[in-house]
Amino acid sequence: MAPGTVEPVTSSELWTRATADRYDADEAESSSAAALGPTLAFLAELAGDGRALEFAVGTGRVGIPLRERGVPVVGIELSEHMAAVLRRKIDENMLPVVIGDMATTVVPGEFTLVYLVYNTITNLLTQDEQVECFRNAARHLTPGGRFVIELGVPPLRFLPPGQVAVPFDVSDRHLGFDTFDLVEQLLVSHHLTRDGEDGRYRRGSSQHRYAWPAELDLMARIAGLERERRVADWDGSPFTQDSTKHISVWRKPA
Ligand SMILES: C[S@@+](CC[C@H](N)C(=O)[O-])C[C@H]1O[C@@H](n2cnc3c(N)ncnc32)[C@H](O)[C@@H]1O
């Protein structure tokens, strides 16, 4: 952050240099062309001939290939360490990034698409900030423009009374589980990740405020957006009561 710049005020945890430097390796699978193909097609179609703004652009897992597809992309990112990794991969004039909080940071110009993927709305730990994030998306949209969120459905159906944790990944390299504070609507994601071949596991955790699809619709309405579409995944499959995640699209009225 430049000298004299005011640190953004947000409840979000600040992603560290160590996390940033590991992110691309940890996310190699979700960054592959095969994994990202449907995401990029979905977002490029909504951007049309306009520009896209990615909230929490991170190291550019989605923003860089979307830019390479011909969509002009601007990013907002809280962690200068994540943005520094992005910058090693793409020039400022190809993909500008503003360091700041996605709930409040305003960038110049208008966008046909604002998007926030990979469960990242949950990094804002209060309902007020999540509402502000919707308002900020609406502020940047052209009339008729879309705000897209990718988010897991809170897995509370897997949490019977007395159980404290819900596993979300049990694989050779990674053990992941969530623990819940049902009163405050918060969860902690715990990760044990195998580093190298010596059998050691690295422990990490992150805090999140989970939110229901209907709650997001209300946030959108508060921000003056209308729900246009909700699907279960980037391939457009139908959202059902058994869906574990959703891609939701809200539109700024023309
Ligand atoms: C799971 S990563 C997603 C990064 C990227 N969008 C992707 O799909 O790979 C979450 C990112 O959100 C950023 N972040 C968390 N809170 C934020 C906030 N309030 N404003 C902007 N970025 C935030 C983190 O620094 C991190 O880069």
mmCIF file with all atom_site columns, N, CA and C and ligand atoms in Angstrom, residues 10 12-15 23 27 54-62 76-79 82 100-103 117-118 120 123-124, ligand 1:
data_model
loop_
_atom_site.group_PDB
_atom_site.id
_atom_site.type_symbol
_atom_site.label_atom_id
_atom_site.label_alt_id
_atom_site.label_comp_id
_atom_site.label_asym_id
_atom_site.label_entity_id
_atom_site.label_seq_id
_atom_site.pdbx_PDB_ins_code
_atom_site.Cartn_x
_atom_site.Cartn_y
_atom_site.Cartn_z
_atom_site.occupancy
_atom_site.B_iso_or_equiv
_atom_site.pdbx_formal_charge
_atom_site.auth_seq_id
_atom_site.auth_comp_id
_atom_site.auth_asym_id
_atom_site.auth_atom_id
_atom_site.pdbx_PDB_model_num
ATOM   1   N N   . THR A 1 10  ? -12.463 -3.092  7.106   1.00 0.00 ? 10  THR A N   1
ATOM   2   C CA  . THR A 1 10  ? -13.321 -4.223  6.763   1.00 0.00 ? 10  THR A CA  1
ATOM   3   C C   . THR A 1 10  ? -13.112 -5.321  7.797   1.00 0.00 ? 10  THR A C   1
ATOM   4   N N   . SER A 1 12  ? -12.931 -8.352  6.916   1.00 0.00 ? 12  SER A N   1
ATOM   5   C CA  . SER A 1 12  ? -12.255 -9.456  6.216   1.00 0.00 ? 12  SER A CA  1
ATOM   6   C C   . SER A 1 12  ? -10.864 -9.699  6.773   1.00 0.00 ? 12  SER A C   1
ATOM   7   N N   . GLU A 1 13  ? -10.490 -10.967 6.841   1.00 0.00 ? 13  GLU A N   1
ATOM   8   C CA  . GLU A 1 13  ? -9.108  -11.289 7.186   1.00 0.00 ? 13  GLU A CA  1
ATOM   9   C C   . GLU A 1 13  ? -8.208  -10.869 6.021   1.00 0.00 ? 13  GLU A C   1
ATOM   10  N N   . LEU A 1 14  ? -7.014  -10.384 6.355   1.00 0.00 ? 14  LEU A N   1
ATOM   11  C CA  . LEU A 1 14  ? -6.079  -9.965  5.313   1.00 0.00 ? 14  LEU A CA  1
ATOM   12  C C   . LEU A 1 14  ? -5.232  -11.168 4.893   1.00 0.00 ? 14  LEU A C   1
ATOM   13  N N   . TRP A 1 15  ? -5.276  -11.496 3.614   1.00 0.00 ? 15  TRP A N   1
ATOM   14  C CA  . TRP A 1 15  ? -4.526  -12.663 3.133   1.00 0.00 ? 15  TRP A CA  1
ATOM   15  C C   . TRP A 1 15  ? -3.040  -12.339 3.117   1.00 0.00 ? 15  TRP A C   1
ATOM   16  N N   . TYR A 1 23  ? -0.959  -19.761 -3.250  1.00 0.00 ? 23  TYR A N   1
ATOM   17  C CA  . TYR A 1 23  ? -2.332  -19.871 -3.762  1.00 0.00 ? 23  TYR A CA  1
ATOM   18  C C   . TYR A 1 23  ? -2.412  -20.591 -5.109  1.00 0.00 ? 23  TYR A C   1
ATOM   19  N N   . GLU A 1 27  ? -4.305  -24.051 -5.880  1.00 0.00 ? 27  GLU A N   1
ATOM   20  C CA  . GLU A 1 27  ? -5.510  -23.990 -6.721  1.00 0.00 ? 27  GLU A CA  1
ATOM   21  C C   . GLU A 1 27  ? -5.245  -24.449 -8.149  1.00 0.00 ? 27  GLU A C   1
ATOM   22  N N   . GLU A 1 54  ? -13.958 -7.516  -11.423 1.00 0.00 ? 54  GLU A N   1
ATOM   23  C CA  . GLU A 1 54  ? -13.927 -8.654  -10.489 1.00 0.00 ? 54  GLU A CA  1
ATOM   24  C C   . GLU A 1 54  ? -13.653 -8.159  -9.084  1.00 0.00 ? 54  GLU A C   1
ATOM   25  N N   . PHE A 1 55  ? -14.599 -8.393  -8.187  1.00 0.00 ? 55  PHE A N   1
ATOM   26  C CA  . PHE A 1 55  ? -14.377 -8.134  -6.767  1.00 0.00 ? 55  PHE A CA  1
ATOM   27  C C   . PHE A 1 55  ? -13.495 -9.268  -6.236  1.00 0.00 ? 55  PHE A C   1
ATOM   28  N N   . ALA A 1 56  ? -12.465 -8.909  -5.429  1.00 0.00 ? 56  ALA A N   1
ATOM   29  C CA  . ALA A 1 56  ? -11.561 -9.905  -4.834  1.00 0.00 ? 56  ALA A CA  1
ATOM   30  C C   . ALA A 1 56  ? -10.892 -10.731 -5.929  1.00 0.00 ? 56  ALA A C   1
ATOM   31  N N   . VAL A 1 57  ? -10.180 -10.056 -6.805  1.00 0.00 ? 57  VAL A N   1
ATOM   32  C CA  . VAL A 1 57  ? -9.614  -10.703 -8.004  1.00 0.00 ? 57  VAL A CA  1
ATOM   33  C C   . VAL A 1 57  ? -8.490  -11.674 -7.650  1.00 0.00 ? 57  VAL A C   1
ATOM   34  N N   . GLY A 1 58  ? -7.916  -11.543 -6.451  1.00 0.00 ? 58  GLY A N   1
ATOM   35  C CA  . GLY A 1 58  ? -6.890  -12.487 -5.999  1.00 0.00 ? 58  GLY A CA  1
ATOM   36  C C   . GLY A 1 58  ? -5.675  -12.476 -6.903  1.00 0.00 ? 58  GLY A C   1
ATOM   37  N N   . THR A 1 59  ? -5.201  -13.672 -7.263  1.00 0.00 ? 59  THR A N   1
ATOM   38  C CA  . THR A 1 59  ? -4.012  -13.789 -8.117  1.00 0.00 ? 59  THR A CA  1
ATOM   39  C C   . THR A 1 59  ? -4.403  -13.866 -9.589  1.00 0.00 ? 59  THR A C   1
ATOM   40  N N   . GLY A 1 60  ? -5.692  -13.642 -9.882  1.00 0.00 ? 60  GLY A N   1
ATOM   41  C CA  . GLY A 1 60  ? -6.134  -13.599 -11.282 1.00 0.00 ? 60  GLY A CA  1
ATOM   42  C C   . GLY A 1 60  ? -6.535  -14.944 -11.854 1.00 0.00 ? 60  GLY A C   1
ATOM   43  N N   . ARG A 1 61  ? -6.871  -15.885 -10.978 1.00 0.00 ? 61  ARG A N   1
ATOM   44  C CA  . ARG A 1 61  ? -7.249  -17.237 -11.453 1.00 0.00 ? 61  ARG A CA  1
ATOM   45  C C   . ARG A 1 61  ? -8.314  -17.159 -12.538 1.00 0.00 ? 61  ARG A C   1
ATOM   46  N N   . VAL A 1 62  ? -9.330  -16.275 -12.343 1.00 0.00 ? 62  VAL A N   1
ATOM   47  C CA  . VAL A 1 62  ? -10.410 -16.117 -13.317 1.00 0.00 ? 62  VAL A CA  1
ATOM   48  C C   . VAL A 1 62  ? -10.180 -14.864 -14.172 1.00 0.00 ? 62  VAL A C   1
ATOM   49  N N   . ILE A 1 76  ? -10.625 -5.467  -8.030  1.00 0.00 ? 76  ILE A N   1
ATOM   50  C CA  . ILE A 1 76  ? -10.468 -4.878  -6.694  1.00 0.00 ? 76  ILE A CA  1
ATOM   51  C C   . ILE A 1 76  ? -9.984  -6.013  -5.808  1.00 0.00 ? 76  ILE A C   1
ATOM   52  N N   . GLU A 1 77  ? -8.975  -5.738  -4.985  1.00 0.00 ? 77  GLU A N   1
ATOM   53  C CA  . GLU A 1 77  ? -8.401  -6.796  -4.146  1.00 0.00 ? 77  GLU A CA  1
ATOM   54  C C   . GLU A 1 77  ? -7.881  -6.176  -2.847  1.00 0.00 ? 77  GLU A C   1
ATOM   55  N N   . LEU A 1 78  ? -8.227  -6.817  -1.729  1.00 0.00 ? 78  LEU A N   1
ATOM   56  C CA  . LEU A 1 78  ? -7.831  -6.293  -0.420  1.00 0.00 ? 78  LEU A CA  1
ATOM   57  C C   . LEU A 1 78  ? -6.349  -6.552  -0.113  1.00 0.00 ? 78  LEU A C   1
ATOM   58  N N   . SER A 1 79  ? -5.852  -7.731  -0.529  1.00 0.00 ? 79  SER A N   1
ATOM   59  C CA  . SER A 1 79  ? -4.497  -8.130  -0.145  1.00 0.00 ? 79  SER A CA  1
ATOM   60  C C   . SER A 1 79  ? -3.490  -7.717  -1.209  1.00 0.00 ? 79  SER A C   1
ATOM   61  N N   . MET A 1 82  ? -1.749  -10.816 -2.615  1.00 0.00 ? 82  MET A N   1
ATOM   62  C CA  . MET A 1 82  ? -2.442  -11.538 -3.695  1.00 0.00 ? 82  MET A CA  1
ATOM   63  C C   . MET A 1 82  ? -2.281  -10.755 -5.007  1.00 0.00 ? 82  MET A C   1
ATOM   64  N N   . GLY A 1 100 ? -8.132  -2.471  -2.263  1.00 0.00 ? 100 GLY A N   1
ATOM   65  C CA  . GLY A 1 100 ? -9.196  -1.918  -1.425  1.00 0.00 ? 100 GLY A CA  1
ATOM   66  C C   . GLY A 1 100 ? -10.228 -2.971  -1.086  1.00 0.00 ? 100 GLY A C   1
ATOM   67  N N   . ASP A 1 101 ? -11.233 -2.518  -0.345  1.00 0.00 ? 101 ASP A N   1
ATOM   68  C CA  . ASP A 1 101 ? -12.307 -3.396  0.133   1.00 0.00 ? 101 ASP A CA  1
ATOM   69  C C   . ASP A 1 101 ? -13.423 -3.407  -0.917  1.00 0.00 ? 101 ASP A C   1
ATOM   70  N N   . MET A 1 102 ? -13.827 -4.585  -1.310  1.00 0.00 ? 102 MET A N   1
ATOM   71  C CA  . MET A 1 102 ? -14.841 -4.696  -2.370  1.00 0.00 ? 102 MET A CA  1
ATOM   72  C C   . MET A 1 102 ? -16.203 -4.127  -1.950  1.00 0.00 ? 102 MET A C   1
ATOM   73  N N   . ALA A 1 103 ? -16.411 -3.944  -0.648  1.00 0.00 ? 103 ALA A N   1
ATOM   74  C CA  . ALA A 1 103 ? -17.696 -3.398  -0.198  1.00 0.00 ? 103 ALA A CA  1
ATOM   75  C C   . ALA A 1 103 ? -17.762 -1.883  -0.370  1.00 0.00 ? 103 ALA A C   1
ATOM   76  N N   . VAL A 1 117 ? -16.541 -14.528 -7.222  1.00 0.00 ? 117 VAL A N   1
ATOM   77  C CA  . VAL A 1 117 ? -16.632 -15.986 -7.307  1.00 0.00 ? 117 VAL A CA  1
ATOM   78  C C   . VAL A 1 117 ? -15.992 -16.664 -6.096  1.00 0.00 ? 117 VAL A C   1
ATOM   79  N N   . TYR A 1 118 ? -16.064 -17.986 -6.087  1.00 0.00 ? 118 TYR A N   1
ATOM   80  C CA  . TYR A 1 118 ? -15.312 -18.819 -5.155  1.00 0.00 ? 118 TYR A CA  1
ATOM   81  C C   . TYR A 1 118 ? -15.679 -18.536 -3.692  1.00 0.00 ? 118 TYR A C   1
ATOM   82  N N   . THR A 1 120 ? -16.485 -15.940 -2.131  1.00 0.00 ? 120 THR A N   1
ATOM   83  C CA  . THR A 1 120 ? -15.731 -14.860 -1.484  1.00 0.00 ? 120 THR A CA  1
ATOM   84  C C   . THR A 1 120 ? -16.615 -13.811 -0.829  1.00 0.00 ? 120 THR A C   1
ATOM   85  N N   . ASN A 1 123 ? -16.208 -13.805 2.855   1.00 0.00 ? 123 ASN A N   1
ATOM   86  C CA  . ASN A 1 123 ? -15.057 -13.205 3.539   1.00 0.00 ? 123 ASN A CA  1
ATOM   87  C C   . ASN A 1 123 ? -15.436 -11.906 4.240   1.00 0.00 ? 123 ASN A C   1
ATOM   88  N N   . LEU A 1 124 ? -16.571 -11.317 3.851   1.00 0.00 ? 124 LEU A N   1
ATOM   89  C CA  . LEU A 1 124 ? -17.121 -10.172 4.599   1.00 0.00 ? 124 LEU A CA  1
ATOM   90  C C   . LEU A 1 124 ? -17.920 -10.769 5.754   1.00 0.00 ? 124 LEU A C   1
HETATM 91  C C1  . LIG B 2 .   ? -10.787 -17.437 -2.353  1.00 0.00 ? 1   LIG B C1  1
HETATM 92  S S1  . LIG B 2 .   ? -9.806  -16.082 -2.900  1.00 0.00 ? 1   LIG B S1  1
HETATM 93  C C2  . LIG B 2 .   ? -10.559 -15.796 -4.487  1.00 0.00 ? 1   LIG B C2  1
HETATM 94  C C3  . LIG B 2 .   ? -9.630  -15.100 -5.430  1.00 0.00 ? 1   LIG B C3  1
HETATM 95  C C4  . LIG B 2 .   ? -10.078 -15.121 -6.880  1.00 0.00 ? 1   LIG B C4  1
HETATM 96  N N1  . LIG B 2 .   ? -11.326 -14.414 -7.075  1.00 0.00 ? 1   LIG B N1  1
HETATM 97  C C5  . LIG B 2 .   ? -10.213 -16.548 -7.378  1.00 0.00 ? 1   LIG B C5  1
HETATM 98  O O1  . LIG B 2 .   ? -11.313 -16.923 -7.795  1.00 0.00 ? 1   LIG B O1  1
HETATM 99  O O2  . LIG B 2 .   ? -9.229  -17.286 -7.335  1.00 0.00 ? 1   LIG B O2  1
HETATM 100 C C6  . LIG B 2 .   ? -10.470 -14.759 -1.896  1.00 0.00 ? 1   LIG B C6  1
HETATM 101 C C7  . LIG B 2 .   ? -9.840  -13.402 -2.172  1.00 0.00 ? 1   LIG B C7  1
HETATM 102 O O3  . LIG B 2 .   ? -10.673 -12.422 -1.579  1.00 0.00 ? 1   LIG B O3  1
HETATM 103 C C8  . LIG B 2 .   ? -9.855  -11.370 -1.118  1.00 0.00 ? 1   LIG B C8  1
HETATM 104 N N2  . LIG B 2 .   ? -10.664 -10.567 -0.185  1.00 0.00 ? 1   LIG B N2  1
HETATM 105 C C9  . LIG B 2 .   ? -11.115 -10.947 1.031   1.00 0.00 ? 1   LIG B C9  1
HETATM 106 N N3  . LIG B 2 .   ? -11.868 -9.969  1.574   1.00 0.00 ? 1   LIG B N3  1
HETATM 107 C C10 . LIG B 2 .   ? -11.880 -8.958  0.672   1.00 0.00 ? 1   LIG B C10 1
HETATM 108 C C11 . LIG B 2 .   ? -12.490 -7.664  0.663   1.00 0.00 ? 1   LIG B C11 1
HETATM 109 N N4  . LIG B 2 .   ? -13.230 -7.240  1.686   1.00 0.00 ? 1   LIG B N4  1
HETATM 110 N N5  . LIG B 2 .   ? -12.303 -6.893  -0.424  1.00 0.00 ? 1   LIG B N5  1
HETATM 111 C C12 . LIG B 2 .   ? -11.539 -7.305  -1.471  1.00 0.00 ? 1   LIG B C12 1
HETATM 112 N N6  . LIG B 2 .   ? -10.930 -8.515  -1.508  1.00 0.00 ? 1   LIG B N6  1
HETATM 113 C C13 . LIG B 2 .   ? -11.115 -9.333  -0.454  1.00 0.00 ? 1   LIG B C13 1
HETATM 114 C C14 . LIG B 2 .   ? -8.683  -12.112 -0.522  1.00 0.00 ? 1   LIG B C14 1
HETATM 115 O O4  . LIG B 2 .   ? -7.573  -11.268 -0.293  1.00 0.00 ? 1   LIG B O4  1
HETATM 116 C C15 . LIG B 2 .   ? -8.461  -13.176 -1.583  1.00 0.00 ? 1   LIG B C15 1
HETATM 117 O O5  . LIG B 2 .   ? -7.604  -12.696 -2.587  1.00 0.00 ? 1   LIG B O5  1
#
